[in-house]
Amino acid sequence: MEAEGLDWLLVPLHQLVSWGAAAAMVFGGVVPYVPQYRDIRRTQNADGFSTYVCLVLLVANILRILFWFGRRFESPLLWQSAIMILTMLLMLKLCTEVRVANELNARRRSFAASRWCSCGPVATPSRRPTSC
């Protein structure tokens, strides 16, 4: 008799726990990449992050989505794959932008350094040559 009286509480509680577990499955794989994304953006340095990991996870999640068309599985896992693909694409975009910017800065520095010899500026048409 008491179990019937608590159904009004247990059924919504069970539904809430199910939704919470599904949300944890969907977003649980993305959570570790949030601090990495913020750290790479803050430091503008992506040296410690492997883009091969992104490649492997992209391939795995794309294969999981393709498998879903042949044999259906739980929808939270499908959503997890879609969100992981988006996350990996964002991480790759950020790493590519940071690495390209760092390479351009390094080239600019080496170009600026090559315009100076050890004792002063290199001769240009507007300047007299220096004797080194």
CSV table of C-alpha atoms in Angstrom, one decimal:
chain,number,residue,atom,x,y,z
A,1,MET,CA,0.0,0.0,0.0
A,2,GLU,CA,2.9,2.4,0.8
A,3,ALA,CA,4.6,1.7,-2.5
A,4,GLU,CA,1.5,2.8,-4.4
A,5,GLY,CA,1.3,5.9,-2.4
A,6,LEU,CA,4.9,6.8,-3.3
A,7,ASP,CA,4.5,6.3,-7.1
A,8,TRP,CA,3.8,10.0,-7.5
A,9,LEU,CA,7.3,10.6,-6.2
A,10,LEU,CA,9.2,7.6,-7.5
A,11,VAL,CA,8.2,7.8,-11.2
A,12,PRO,CA,9.3,11.4,-11.7
A,13,LEU,CA,12.4,10.8,-9.7
A,14,HIS,CA,13.3,7.8,-11.8
A,15,GLN,CA,12.7,9.9,-15.0
A,16,LEU,CA,14.9,12.7,-13.6
A,17,VAL,CA,17.7,10.2,-12.9
A,18,SER,CA,17.4,8.7,-16.4
A,19,TRP,CA,17.7,12.1,-18.0
A,20,GLY,CA,20.6,13.1,-15.8
A,21,ALA,CA,22.4,9.9,-16.7
A,22,ALA,CA,21.7,10.5,-20.4
A,23,ALA,CA,23.0,14.0,-20.1
A,24,ALA,CA,26.2,12.8,-18.3
A,25,MET,CA,26.8,10.3,-21.2
A,26,VAL,CA,26.3,12.9,-23.9
A,27,PHE,CA,28.4,15.7,-22.4
A,28,GLY,CA,30.8,13.6,-20.3
A,29,GLY,CA,33.2,13.0,-23.2
A,30,VAL,CA,33.5,16.8,-23.9
A,31,VAL,CA,34.2,17.9,-20.3
A,32,PRO,CA,38.0,17.1,-20.4
A,33,TYR,CA,38.5,19.3,-23.5
A,34,VAL,CA,37.0,22.4,-21.9
A,35,PRO,CA,40.1,23.2,-19.8
A,36,GLN,CA,42.4,22.3,-22.6
A,37,TYR,CA,40.6,24.6,-25.0
A,38,ARG,CA,40.7,27.5,-22.5
A,39,ASP,CA,44.4,26.9,-21.8
A,40,ILE,CA,45.4,26.8,-25.4
A,41,ARG,CA,43.4,30.0,-26.1
A,42,ARG,CA,44.8,31.7,-23.1
A,43,THR,CA,48.5,30.8,-23.7
A,44,GLN,CA,48.3,30.8,-27.5
A,45,ASN,CA,50.4,27.6,-27.4
A,46,ALA,CA,49.1,24.2,-28.7
A,47,ASP,CA,52.4,22.3,-28.4
A,48,GLY,CA,51.1,19.9,-25.7
A,49,PHE,CA,48.0,18.9,-27.6
A,50,SER,CA,48.1,16.1,-30.1
A,51,THR,CA,46.0,16.6,-33.2
A,52,TYR,CA,46.3,12.8,-33.8
A,53,VAL,CA,44.0,12.3,-30.9
A,54,CYS,CA,41.4,14.5,-32.6
A,55,LEU,CA,41.8,12.4,-35.8
A,56,VAL,CA,41.3,9.1,-34.0
A,57,LEU,CA,38.2,10.4,-32.1
A,58,LEU,CA,36.7,11.9,-35.3
A,59,VAL,CA,37.1,8.6,-37.1
A,60,ALA,CA,35.7,6.6,-34.2
A,61,ASN,CA,32.6,8.9,-33.8
A,62,ILE,CA,31.9,9.0,-37.5
A,63,LEU,CA,32.1,5.2,-37.6
A,64,ARG,CA,29.7,5.1,-34.7
A,65,ILE,CA,27.2,7.3,-36.4
A,66,LEU,CA,27.5,5.2,-39.6
A,67,PHE,CA,27.0,2.0,-37.5
A,68,TRP,CA,23.8,3.6,-36.1
A,69,PHE,CA,22.2,3.5,-39.5
A,70,GLY,CA,22.7,-0.3,-39.7
A,71,ARG,CA,21.8,-1.2,-36.1
A,72,ARG,CA,20.1,1.3,-34.0
A,73,PHE,CA,21.4,1.9,-30.4
A,74,GLU,CA,20.5,4.3,-27.7
A,75,SER,CA,20.1,7.9,-28.8
A,76,PRO,CA,22.3,9.4,-26.1
A,77,LEU,CA,25.2,7.6,-27.6
A,78,LEU,CA,24.3,9.0,-31.0
A,79,TRP,CA,24.1,12.5,-29.6
A,80,GLN,CA,27.4,11.9,-27.8
A,81,SER,CA,29.1,11.1,-31.1
A,82,ALA,CA,27.7,14.3,-32.8
A,83,ILE,CA,28.8,16.5,-29.9
A,84,MET,CA,32.3,14.9,-29.8
A,85,ILE,CA,32.7,15.5,-33.6
A,86,LEU,CA,31.8,19.2,-33.0
A,87,THR,CA,34.2,19.4,-30.1
A,88,MET,CA,37.1,17.8,-32.0
A,89,LEU,CA,36.4,20.1,-35.0
A,90,LEU,CA,36.6,23.1,-32.6
A,91,MET,CA,39.8,21.9,-31.0
A,92,LEU,CA,41.4,21.3,-34.4
A,93,LYS,CA,40.3,24.8,-35.6
A,94,LEU,CA,41.8,26.4,-32.5
A,95,CYS,CA,45.1,24.4,-32.7
A,96,THR,CA,45.4,25.2,-36.4
A,97,GLU,CA,44.9,28.9,-35.8
A,98,VAL,CA,47.3,29.0,-32.9
A,99,ARG,CA,50.0,27.0,-34.7
A,100,VAL,CA,49.7,29.1,-37.9
A,101,ALA,CA,49.9,32.4,-35.9
A,102,ASN,CA,53.0,31.1,-34.0
A,103,GLU,CA,54.7,30.1,-37.2
A,104,LEU,CA,54.0,33.5,-38.8
A,105,ASN,CA,55.4,35.2,-35.7
A,106,ALA,CA,58.5,33.1,-35.8
A,107,ARG,CA,59.0,33.9,-39.5
A,108,ARG,CA,58.5,37.6,-38.8
A,109,ARG,CA,61.1,37.5,-36.1
A,110,SER,CA,63.6,35.6,-38.2
A,111,PHE,CA,63.0,38.0,-41.1
A,112,ALA,CA,63.5,41.0,-38.8
A,113,ALA,CA,66.6,39.4,-37.4
A,114,SER,CA,68.0,38.8,-40.8
A,115,ARG,CA,67.8,42.5,-41.7
A,116,TRP,CA,70.4,43.3,-39.0
A,117,CYS,CA,74.0,42.0,-39.0
A,118,SER,CA,76.0,41.7,-35.8
A,119,CYS,CA,77.2,45.3,-35.8
A,120,GLY,CA,74.2,47.2,-37.2
A,121,PRO,CA,71.7,47.4,-40.0
A,122,VAL,CA,72.4,45.9,-43.3
A,123,ALA,CA,73.0,48.4,-46.2
A,124,THR,CA,69.9,49.3,-48.1
A,125,PRO,CA,69.7,51.7,-51.0
A,126,SER,CA,68.7,54.6,-48.7
A,127,ARG,CA,71.5,53.9,-46.2
A,128,ARG,CA,75.2,53.9,-46.4
A,129,PRO,CA,76.8,50.4,-45.9
A,130,THR,CA,78.2,49.8,-42.5
A,131,SER,CA,81.6,48.2,-42.0
A,132,CYS,CA,81.3,45.1,-39.9
